Coordinates of C-alpha atoms and ligand atoms in Angstrom, one line a residue:
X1 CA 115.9 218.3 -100.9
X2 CA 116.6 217.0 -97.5
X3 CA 114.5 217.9 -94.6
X4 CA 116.8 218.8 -92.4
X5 CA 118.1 222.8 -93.5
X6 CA 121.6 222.3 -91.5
X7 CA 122.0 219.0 -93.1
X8 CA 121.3 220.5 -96.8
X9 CA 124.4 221.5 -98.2
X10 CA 124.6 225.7 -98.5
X11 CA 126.2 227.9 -101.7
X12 CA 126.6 231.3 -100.4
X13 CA 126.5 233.9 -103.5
X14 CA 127.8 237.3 -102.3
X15 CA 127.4 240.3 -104.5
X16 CA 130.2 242.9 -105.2
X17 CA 130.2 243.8 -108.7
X18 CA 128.6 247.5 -107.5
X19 CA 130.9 250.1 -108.7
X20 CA 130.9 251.7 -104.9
X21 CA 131.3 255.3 -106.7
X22 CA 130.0 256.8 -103.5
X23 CA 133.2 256.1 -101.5
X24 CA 135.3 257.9 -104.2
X25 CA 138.2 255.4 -104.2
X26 CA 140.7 253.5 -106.6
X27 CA 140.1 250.6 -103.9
X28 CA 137.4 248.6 -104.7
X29 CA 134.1 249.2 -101.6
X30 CA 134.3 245.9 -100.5
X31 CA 138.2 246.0 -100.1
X32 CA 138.3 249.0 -96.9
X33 CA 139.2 247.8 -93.8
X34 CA 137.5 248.2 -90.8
X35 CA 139.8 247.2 -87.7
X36 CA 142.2 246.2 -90.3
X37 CA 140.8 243.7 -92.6
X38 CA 138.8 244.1 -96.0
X39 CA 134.9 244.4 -95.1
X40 CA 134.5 241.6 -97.6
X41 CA 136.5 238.8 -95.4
X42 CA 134.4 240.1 -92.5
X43 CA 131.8 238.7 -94.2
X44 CA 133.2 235.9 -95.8
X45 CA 134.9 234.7 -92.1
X46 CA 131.6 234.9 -91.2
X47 CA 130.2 232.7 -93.8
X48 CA 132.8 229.9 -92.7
X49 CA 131.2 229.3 -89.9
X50 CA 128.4 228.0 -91.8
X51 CA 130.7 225.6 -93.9
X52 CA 129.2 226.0 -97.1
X53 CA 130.3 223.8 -99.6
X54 CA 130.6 226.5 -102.7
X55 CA 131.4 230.5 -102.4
X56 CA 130.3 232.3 -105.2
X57 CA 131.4 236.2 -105.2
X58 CA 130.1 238.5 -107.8
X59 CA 132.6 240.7 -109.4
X60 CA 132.5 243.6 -112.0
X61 CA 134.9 246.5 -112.1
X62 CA 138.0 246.2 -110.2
X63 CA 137.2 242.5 -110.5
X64 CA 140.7 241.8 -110.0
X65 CA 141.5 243.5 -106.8
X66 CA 138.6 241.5 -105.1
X67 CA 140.0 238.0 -107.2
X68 CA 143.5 238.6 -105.4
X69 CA 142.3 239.3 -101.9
X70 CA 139.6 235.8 -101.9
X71 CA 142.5 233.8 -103.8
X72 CA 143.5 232.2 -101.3
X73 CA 140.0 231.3 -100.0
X74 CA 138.6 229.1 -102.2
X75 CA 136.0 231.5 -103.8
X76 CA 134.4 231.2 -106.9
X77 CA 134.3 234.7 -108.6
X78 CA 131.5 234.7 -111.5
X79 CA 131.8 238.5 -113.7
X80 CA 128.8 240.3 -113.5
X81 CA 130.0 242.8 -117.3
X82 CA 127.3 245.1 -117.0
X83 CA 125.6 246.0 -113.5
X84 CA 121.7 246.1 -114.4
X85 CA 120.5 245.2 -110.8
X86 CA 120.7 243.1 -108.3
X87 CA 119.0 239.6 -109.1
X88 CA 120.8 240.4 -112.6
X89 CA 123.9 239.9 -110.2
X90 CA 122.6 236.8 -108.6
X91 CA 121.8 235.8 -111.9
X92 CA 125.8 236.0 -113.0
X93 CA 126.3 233.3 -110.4
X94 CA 124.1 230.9 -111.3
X95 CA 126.3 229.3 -113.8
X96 CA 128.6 229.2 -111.8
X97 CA 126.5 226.9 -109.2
X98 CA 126.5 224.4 -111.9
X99 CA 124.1 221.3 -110.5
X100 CA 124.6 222.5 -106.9
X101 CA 121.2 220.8 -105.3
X102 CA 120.6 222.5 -101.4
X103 CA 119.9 225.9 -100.0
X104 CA 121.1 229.2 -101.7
X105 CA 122.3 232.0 -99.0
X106 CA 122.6 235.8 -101.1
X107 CA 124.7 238.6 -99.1
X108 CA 125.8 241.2 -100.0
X109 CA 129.9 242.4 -99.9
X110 CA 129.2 246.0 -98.4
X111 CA 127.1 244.8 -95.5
X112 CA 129.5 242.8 -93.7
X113 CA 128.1 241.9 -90.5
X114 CA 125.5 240.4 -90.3
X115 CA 126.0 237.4 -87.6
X116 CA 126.6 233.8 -88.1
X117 CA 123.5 232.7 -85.8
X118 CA 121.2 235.2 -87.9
X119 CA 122.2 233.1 -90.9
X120 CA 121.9 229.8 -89.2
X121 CA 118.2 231.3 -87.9
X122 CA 117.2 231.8 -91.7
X123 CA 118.1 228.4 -92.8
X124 CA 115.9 227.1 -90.2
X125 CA 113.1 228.8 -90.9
X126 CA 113.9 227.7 -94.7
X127 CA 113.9 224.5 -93.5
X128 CA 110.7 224.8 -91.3
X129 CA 107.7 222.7 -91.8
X130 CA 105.9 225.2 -93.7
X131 CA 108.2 225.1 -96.1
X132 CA 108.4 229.3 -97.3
X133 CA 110.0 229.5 -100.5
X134 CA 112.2 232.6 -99.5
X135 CA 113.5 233.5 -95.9
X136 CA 114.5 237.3 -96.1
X137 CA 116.7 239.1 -93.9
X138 CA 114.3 242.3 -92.3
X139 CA 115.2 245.4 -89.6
X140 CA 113.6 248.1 -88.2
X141 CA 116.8 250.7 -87.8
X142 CA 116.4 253.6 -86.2
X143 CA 116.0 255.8 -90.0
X144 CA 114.8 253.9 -92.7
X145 CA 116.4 255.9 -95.1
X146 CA 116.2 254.4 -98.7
X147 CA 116.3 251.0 -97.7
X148 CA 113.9 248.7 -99.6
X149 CA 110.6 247.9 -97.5
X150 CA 109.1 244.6 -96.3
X151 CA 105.2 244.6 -95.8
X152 CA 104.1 241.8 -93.5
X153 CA 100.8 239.9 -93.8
X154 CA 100.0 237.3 -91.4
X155 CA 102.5 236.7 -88.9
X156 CA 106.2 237.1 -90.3
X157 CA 104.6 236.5 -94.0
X158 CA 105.4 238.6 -96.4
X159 CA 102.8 240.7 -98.5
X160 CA 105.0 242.7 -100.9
X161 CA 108.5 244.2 -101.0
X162 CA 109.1 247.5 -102.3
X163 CA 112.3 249.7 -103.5
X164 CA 112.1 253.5 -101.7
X165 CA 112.5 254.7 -105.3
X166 CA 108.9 252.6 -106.4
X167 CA 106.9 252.6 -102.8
X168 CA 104.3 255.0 -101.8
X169 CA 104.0 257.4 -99.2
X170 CA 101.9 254.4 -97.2
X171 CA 104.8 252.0 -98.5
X172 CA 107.8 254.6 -97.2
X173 CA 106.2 254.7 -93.8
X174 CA 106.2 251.5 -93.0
X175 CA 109.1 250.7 -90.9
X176 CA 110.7 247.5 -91.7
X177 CA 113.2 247.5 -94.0
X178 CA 115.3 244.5 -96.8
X179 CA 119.0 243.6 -95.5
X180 CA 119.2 243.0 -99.6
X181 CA 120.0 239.0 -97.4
X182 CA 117.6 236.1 -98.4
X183 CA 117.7 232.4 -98.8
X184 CA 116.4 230.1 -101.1
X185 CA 116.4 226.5 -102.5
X186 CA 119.2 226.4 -105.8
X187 CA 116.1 224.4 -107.6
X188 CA 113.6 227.9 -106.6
X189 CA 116.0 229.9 -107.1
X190 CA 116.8 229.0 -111.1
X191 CA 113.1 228.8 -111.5
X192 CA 112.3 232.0 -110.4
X193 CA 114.9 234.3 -111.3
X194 CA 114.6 234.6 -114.8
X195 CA 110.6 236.0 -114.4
X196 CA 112.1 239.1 -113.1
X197 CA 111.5 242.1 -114.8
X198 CA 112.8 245.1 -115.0
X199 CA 110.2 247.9 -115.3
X200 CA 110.6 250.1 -112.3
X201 CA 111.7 253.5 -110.9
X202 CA 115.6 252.1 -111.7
X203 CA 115.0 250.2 -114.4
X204 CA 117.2 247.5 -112.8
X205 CA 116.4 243.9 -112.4
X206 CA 115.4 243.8 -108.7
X207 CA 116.1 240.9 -106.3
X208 CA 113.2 241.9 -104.0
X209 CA 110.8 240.7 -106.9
X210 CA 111.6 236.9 -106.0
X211 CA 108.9 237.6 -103.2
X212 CA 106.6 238.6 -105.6
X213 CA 107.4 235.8 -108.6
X214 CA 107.4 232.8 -105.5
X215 CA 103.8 234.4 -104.8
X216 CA 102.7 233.7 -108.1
X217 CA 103.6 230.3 -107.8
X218 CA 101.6 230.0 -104.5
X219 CA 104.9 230.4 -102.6
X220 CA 105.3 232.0 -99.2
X221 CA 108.3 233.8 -98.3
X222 CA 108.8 235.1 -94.7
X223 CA 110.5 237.6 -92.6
X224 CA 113.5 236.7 -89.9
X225 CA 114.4 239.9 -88.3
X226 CA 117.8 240.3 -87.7
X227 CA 119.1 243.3 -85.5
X228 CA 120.0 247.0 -87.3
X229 CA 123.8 246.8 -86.6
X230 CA 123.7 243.3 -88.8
X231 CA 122.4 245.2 -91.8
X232 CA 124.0 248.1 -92.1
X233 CA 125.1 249.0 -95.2
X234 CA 128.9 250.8 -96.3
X235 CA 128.5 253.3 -99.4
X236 CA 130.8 256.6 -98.4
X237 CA 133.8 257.0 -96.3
X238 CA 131.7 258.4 -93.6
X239 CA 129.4 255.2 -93.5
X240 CA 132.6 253.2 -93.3
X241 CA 133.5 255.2 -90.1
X242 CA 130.6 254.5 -88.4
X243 CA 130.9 251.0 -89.1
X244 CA 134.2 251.2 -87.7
X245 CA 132.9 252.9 -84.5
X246 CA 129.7 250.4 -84.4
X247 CA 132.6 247.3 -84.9
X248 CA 135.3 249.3 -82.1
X249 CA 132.3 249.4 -79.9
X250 CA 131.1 246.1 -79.7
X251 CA 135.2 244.7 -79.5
X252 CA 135.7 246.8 -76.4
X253 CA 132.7 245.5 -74.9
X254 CA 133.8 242.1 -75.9
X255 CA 137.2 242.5 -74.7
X256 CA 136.2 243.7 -70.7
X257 CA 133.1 241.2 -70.9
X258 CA 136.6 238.9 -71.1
X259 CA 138.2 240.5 -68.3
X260 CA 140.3 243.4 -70.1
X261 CA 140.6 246.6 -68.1
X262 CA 140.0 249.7 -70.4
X263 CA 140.2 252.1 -68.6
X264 CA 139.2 254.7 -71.5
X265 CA 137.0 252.4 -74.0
X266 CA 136.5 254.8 -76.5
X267 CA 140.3 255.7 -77.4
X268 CA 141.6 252.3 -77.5
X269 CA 141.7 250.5 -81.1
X270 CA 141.8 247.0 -82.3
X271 CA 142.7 244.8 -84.9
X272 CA 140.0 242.3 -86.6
X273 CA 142.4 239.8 -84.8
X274 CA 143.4 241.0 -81.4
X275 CA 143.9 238.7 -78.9
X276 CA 144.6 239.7 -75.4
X277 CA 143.7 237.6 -72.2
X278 CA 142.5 238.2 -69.2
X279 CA 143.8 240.8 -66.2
X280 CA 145.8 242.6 -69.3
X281 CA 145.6 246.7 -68.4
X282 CA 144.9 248.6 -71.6
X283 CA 145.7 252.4 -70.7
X284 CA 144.2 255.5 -72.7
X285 CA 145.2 256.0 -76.4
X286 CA 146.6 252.6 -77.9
X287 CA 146.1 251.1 -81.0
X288 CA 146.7 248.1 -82.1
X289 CA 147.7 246.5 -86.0
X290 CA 146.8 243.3 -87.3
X291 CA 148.6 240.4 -85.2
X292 CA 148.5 241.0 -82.2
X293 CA 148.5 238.5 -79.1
X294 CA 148.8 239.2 -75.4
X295 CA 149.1 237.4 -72.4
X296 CA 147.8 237.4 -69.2
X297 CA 148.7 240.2 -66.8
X298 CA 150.5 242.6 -68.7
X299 CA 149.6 246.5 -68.8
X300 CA 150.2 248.3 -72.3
X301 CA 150.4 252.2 -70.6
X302 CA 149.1 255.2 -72.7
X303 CA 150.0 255.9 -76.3
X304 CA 151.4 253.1 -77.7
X305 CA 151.5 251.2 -81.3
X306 CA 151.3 248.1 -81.3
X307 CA 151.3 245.7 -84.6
X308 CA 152.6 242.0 -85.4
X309 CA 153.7 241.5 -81.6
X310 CA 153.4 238.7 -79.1
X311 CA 153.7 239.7 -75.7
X312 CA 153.9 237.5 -72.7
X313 CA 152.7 237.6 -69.2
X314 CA 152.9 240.4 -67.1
X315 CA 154.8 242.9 -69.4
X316 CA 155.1 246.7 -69.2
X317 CA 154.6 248.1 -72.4
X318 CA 154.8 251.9 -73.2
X319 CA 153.5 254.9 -72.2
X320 CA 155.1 256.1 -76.0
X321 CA 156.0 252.3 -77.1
X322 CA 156.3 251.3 -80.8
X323 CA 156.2 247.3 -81.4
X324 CA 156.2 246.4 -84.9
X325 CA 156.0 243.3 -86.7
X326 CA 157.9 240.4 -85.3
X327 CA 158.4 241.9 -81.5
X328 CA 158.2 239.1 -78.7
X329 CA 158.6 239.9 -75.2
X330 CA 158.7 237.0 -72.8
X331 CA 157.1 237.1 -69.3
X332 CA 157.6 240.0 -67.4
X333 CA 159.9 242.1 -70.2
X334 CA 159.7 245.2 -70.5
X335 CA 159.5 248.0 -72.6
X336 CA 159.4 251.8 -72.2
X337 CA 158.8 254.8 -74.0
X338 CA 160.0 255.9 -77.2
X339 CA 161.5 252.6 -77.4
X340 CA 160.8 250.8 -81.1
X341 CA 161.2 247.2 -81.6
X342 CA 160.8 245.5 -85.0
X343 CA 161.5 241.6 -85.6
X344 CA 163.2 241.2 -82.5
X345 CA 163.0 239.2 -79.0
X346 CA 162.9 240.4 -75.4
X347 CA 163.7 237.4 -73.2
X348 CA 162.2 236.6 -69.6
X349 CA 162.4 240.0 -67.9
X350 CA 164.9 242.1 -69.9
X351 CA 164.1 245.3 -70.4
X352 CA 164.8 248.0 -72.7
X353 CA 163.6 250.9 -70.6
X354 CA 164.1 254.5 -72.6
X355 CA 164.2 255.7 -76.1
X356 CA 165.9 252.8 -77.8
X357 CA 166.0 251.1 -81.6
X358 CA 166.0 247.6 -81.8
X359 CA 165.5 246.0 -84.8
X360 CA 166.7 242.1 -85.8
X361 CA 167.8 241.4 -82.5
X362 CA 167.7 238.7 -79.7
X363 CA 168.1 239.8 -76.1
X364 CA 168.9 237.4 -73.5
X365 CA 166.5 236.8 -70.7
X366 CA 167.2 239.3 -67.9
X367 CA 169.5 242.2 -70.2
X368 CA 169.3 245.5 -69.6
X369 CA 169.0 247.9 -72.6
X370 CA 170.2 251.1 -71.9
X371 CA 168.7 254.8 -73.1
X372 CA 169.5 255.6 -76.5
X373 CA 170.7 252.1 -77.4
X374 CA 170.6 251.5 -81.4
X375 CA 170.9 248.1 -83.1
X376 CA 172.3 249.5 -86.4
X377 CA 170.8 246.9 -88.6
X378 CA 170.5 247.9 -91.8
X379 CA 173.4 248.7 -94.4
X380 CA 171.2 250.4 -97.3
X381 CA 170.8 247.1 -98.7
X382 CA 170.8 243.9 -96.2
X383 CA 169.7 243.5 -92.6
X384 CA 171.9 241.9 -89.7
X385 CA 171.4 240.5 -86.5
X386 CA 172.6 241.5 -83.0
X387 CA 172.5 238.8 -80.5
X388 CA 173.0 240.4 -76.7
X389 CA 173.2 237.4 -74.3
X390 CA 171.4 236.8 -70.8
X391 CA 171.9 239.1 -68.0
X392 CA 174.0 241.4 -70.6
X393 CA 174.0 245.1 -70.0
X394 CA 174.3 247.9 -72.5
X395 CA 175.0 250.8 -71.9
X396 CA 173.6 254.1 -72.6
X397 CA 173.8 255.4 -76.2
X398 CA 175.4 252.7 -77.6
X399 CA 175.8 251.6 -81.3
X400 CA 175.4 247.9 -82.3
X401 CA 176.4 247.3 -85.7
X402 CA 175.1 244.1 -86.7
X403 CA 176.1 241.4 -87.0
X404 CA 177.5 241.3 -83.7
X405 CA 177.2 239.4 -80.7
X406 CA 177.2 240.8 -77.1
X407 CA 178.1 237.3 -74.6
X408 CA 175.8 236.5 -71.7
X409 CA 176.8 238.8 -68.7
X410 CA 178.8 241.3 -70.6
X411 CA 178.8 245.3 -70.0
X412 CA 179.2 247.8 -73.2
X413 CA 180.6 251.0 -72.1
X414 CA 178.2 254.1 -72.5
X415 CA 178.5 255.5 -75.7
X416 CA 180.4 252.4 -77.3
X417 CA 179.9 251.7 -81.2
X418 CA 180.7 248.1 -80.9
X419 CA 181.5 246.6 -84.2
X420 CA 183.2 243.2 -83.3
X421 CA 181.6 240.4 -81.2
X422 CA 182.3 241.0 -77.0
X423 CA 182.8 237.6 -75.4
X424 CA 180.8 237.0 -72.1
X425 CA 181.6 238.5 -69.2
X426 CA 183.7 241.3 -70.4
X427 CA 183.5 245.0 -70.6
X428 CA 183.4 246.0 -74.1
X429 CA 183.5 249.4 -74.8
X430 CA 185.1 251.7 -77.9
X431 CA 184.8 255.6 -76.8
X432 CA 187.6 257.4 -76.9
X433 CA 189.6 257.4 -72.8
X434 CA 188.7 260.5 -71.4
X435 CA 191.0 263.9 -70.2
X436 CA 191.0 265.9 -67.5
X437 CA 192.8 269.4 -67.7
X438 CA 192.7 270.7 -64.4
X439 CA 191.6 274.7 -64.0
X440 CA 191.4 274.9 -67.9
X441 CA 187.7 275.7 -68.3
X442 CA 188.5 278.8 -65.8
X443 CA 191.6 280.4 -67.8
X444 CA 189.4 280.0 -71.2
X445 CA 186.6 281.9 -69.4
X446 CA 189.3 284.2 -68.4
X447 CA 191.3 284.7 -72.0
X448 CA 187.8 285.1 -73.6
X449 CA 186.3 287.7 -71.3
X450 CA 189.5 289.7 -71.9
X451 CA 189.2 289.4 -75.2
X452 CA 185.4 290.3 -75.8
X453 CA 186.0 293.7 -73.1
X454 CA 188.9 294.6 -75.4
X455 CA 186.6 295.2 -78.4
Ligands
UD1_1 C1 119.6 246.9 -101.9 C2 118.1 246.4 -101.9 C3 117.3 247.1 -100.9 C4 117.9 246.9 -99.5 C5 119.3 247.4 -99.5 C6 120.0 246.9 -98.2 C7 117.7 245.8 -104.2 C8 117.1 246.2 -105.5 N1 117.6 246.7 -103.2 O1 119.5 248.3 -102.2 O2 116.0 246.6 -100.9 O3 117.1 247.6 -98.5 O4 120.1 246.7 -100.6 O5 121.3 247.5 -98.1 O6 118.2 244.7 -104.1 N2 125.3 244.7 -106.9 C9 125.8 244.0 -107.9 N3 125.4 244.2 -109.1 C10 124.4 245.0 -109.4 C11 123.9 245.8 -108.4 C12 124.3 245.6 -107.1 O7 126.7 243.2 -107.6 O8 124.1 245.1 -110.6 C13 125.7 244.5 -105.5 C14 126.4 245.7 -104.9 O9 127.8 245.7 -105.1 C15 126.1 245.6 -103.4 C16 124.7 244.9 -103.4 O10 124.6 244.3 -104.7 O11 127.0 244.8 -102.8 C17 123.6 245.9 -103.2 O12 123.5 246.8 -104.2 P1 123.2 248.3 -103.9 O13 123.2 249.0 -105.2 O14 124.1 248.8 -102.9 O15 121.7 248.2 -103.4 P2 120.9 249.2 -102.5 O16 120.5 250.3 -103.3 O17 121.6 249.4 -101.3
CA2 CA1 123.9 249.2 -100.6

């Protein structure tokens, strides 16, 4: 073992065989989002930051949901068959740590925040001169609930840990509670978990007991506390909410401490990934979808959708704006309401102001988009594009049937269905030439008044 606890290399084990019955779900627990993106990668982004050379995630039913969403991760998944308790489950992994020598983090897949810097705290204090055998992850939230308890003897020593179901009245009092998180040397850790037993309340093989089996071998283990939020644990659909909230929260913070305006925190919405830079205006009641970058200076007005888009510097999206996957609007485009845009460009400063579709498309920098305007791109089998060209003007209500080009500078008459390319510069336009009958509105009011008097 090397002295040095950020020098040692790190196996993170993270347990998810846990059938997660509570949530009442054909998707496995760890798999529900919050702000987009499986609580499980929460975590395991997270645990990146501490470059650990192996990831070890513990599976059990629905094992091959959780398989396809690490697969690209470079996880390890070790099957946990039969789910008889917790250091059972760390037990599954073990094999799979094969001669792995260095420090052992255990976390678990429904309690996917706890932060990097807690982490990095309990490694050091593994590492500390004292050498403790196990560093465990404590809180003291607000309800204790059935969390597992940690009593403390000298200083952040640990006496004893206890399950809800097995402690006392004295026990259930006491306020600090397990995380389930703890670290541990790989060479303590094979040692010690197979001398726990399982006689207890649940008859389950509890990872708590470490604590107790490092005592016996004249082992300390020690308390780091880390703060309520980082421990909170997902088991129904309403715990998931309020982890959503709890994550919403501290994003909207983050986002004005970074110079967003909000100027109703609690009804905008982000994505795990949102990325929007300073002076941007966020107006009441938007929500954003995974992929999402904006620049500098841009205001996203009331009510808008907003997934998959990059948006440039001072834009104007919205109120009532939809921008799917693959919208980019240059610097100072914009877009209005009921206006949809999906895998399509808005150069420098066009604009596609009212109740438009447009959908595979490129539009020159400086084009006008007028109301109603629909790139047709779609035949009931293959998508086109529509290219409109800089400084172009469409007209309102028009019909672009892809693939067609509009030329830089050209004007399609209102109301045009414009099948065939229009060169630049020209009108282009396809409605049938208007009629004028002069007085006949007034002599059909005339005929029919007669006639309905008659009857
Ligand atoms: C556990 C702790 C408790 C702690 C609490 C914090 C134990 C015995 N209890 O209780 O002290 O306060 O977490 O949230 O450790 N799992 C498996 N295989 C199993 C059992 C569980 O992989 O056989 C996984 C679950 O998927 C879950 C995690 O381990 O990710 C925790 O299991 P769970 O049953 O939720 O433990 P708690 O009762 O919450
Ligand atoms: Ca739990």
């Amino acid at each position: 073992m090397t002295a040095d606890p950020a020098a040692a290399p790190l196996a993170v084990i993270v347990l998810a065989a846990g059938q997660g019955t509570r949530m009442k779900s054909d998707t496995h627990k760890v798999l529900h989002p919050i702000a987009g993106k499986a609580m499980l990668l929460h975590l395991l982004d997270t645990v990146t930051d501490l470059s650990p050379a192996r990831e070890i995630v513990v599976v059990g039913k629905g094992r091959e949901q959780v398989e396809a969403a690490v697969a690209s991760r470079g996880v390890v998944s070790a099957l946990q068959a039969e789910q008889l308790g917790t250091a059972h489950a760390v037990g599954a992994a073990v094999p799979a740590l094969g001669d792995f020598d260095g420090n052992v983090l255990i976390l678990f897949g429904d309690t996917p925040f706890v932060a990097a810097d807690t982490l990095r705290a309990m490694l050091a204090r593994l590492g500390a001169s004292d050498v403790p055998g196990i560093v465990v992850l404590t809180h003291s939230p607000a309800e204790s609930g059935a969390y597992g308890r940690v009593i403390l003897g000298d200083g952040d020593r640990i006496a004893t840990m206890v399950e809800y179901k097995d402690a006392s009245d004295a026990e259930r009092a006491v306020r600090l509670c397990n995380s389930g998180m703890m670290t541990l040397t790989a060479a303590d850790l094979r040692n010690w978990l197979p001398r726990i037993g399982n006689d207890n309340a649940a008859g389950e093989y509890y990872l708590p007991d470490l604590v107790m089996v490092a005592a016996q071998d004249g082992r300390a283990s020690v308390a780091v506390e880390g703060a309520p939020v980082e421990a909170i644990g997902i088991n129904s659909r309403a715990e998931l909410a309020a982890a959503e909230r709890l994550w919403q929260d501290r994003q909207r913070a983050e986002m004005m401490a970074a110079g967003v305006t909000l100027i109703d925190p609690a009804s905008v919405f982000f994505a795990a990934d949102t990325q929007i830079a300073r002076d941007v205006t966020i107006e009441p009641n938007v929500v954003f979808g995974p992929g999402v970058t904006i620049a500098e200076g841009t205001t996203i007005r009331a009510f808008s959708h907003i997934e998959g888009a990059t948006i440039g510097a001072n834009c104007e999206v919205g109120p009532y704006a939809r921008l799917r996957p693959g919208a980019v609007l240059e610097e100072t485009a914009k877009v209005g309401n009921f206006v949809e845009i999906k895998q399509a460009r808005l150069g420098r400063g066009a604009k596609a102001n009212h109740l438009a579709y447009l959908g595979d498309a490129d539009v020159g920098a400086g084009a006008n988009v007028g109301a109603g305007t629909i790139t047709c791109n779609y035949d009931g089998f293959f998508k086109y594009r529509t290219v409109i060209g800089d400084g172009a003007f469409i007209g309102s209500n028009s019909a672009l049937v892809a693939p067609v080009t509009i030329g830089a500078g050209a004007i399609i008459g209102a109301g045009s269905v414009v099948t065939k390319d229009v060169e630049a510069d020209a009108l282009g336009v396809t409605r049938s030439e208007q009629q004028s009958l002069p007085g006949w509105a007034a002599r059909f009011r005339a005929r029919q008044k007669a006639r309905k008097g008659a009857k």
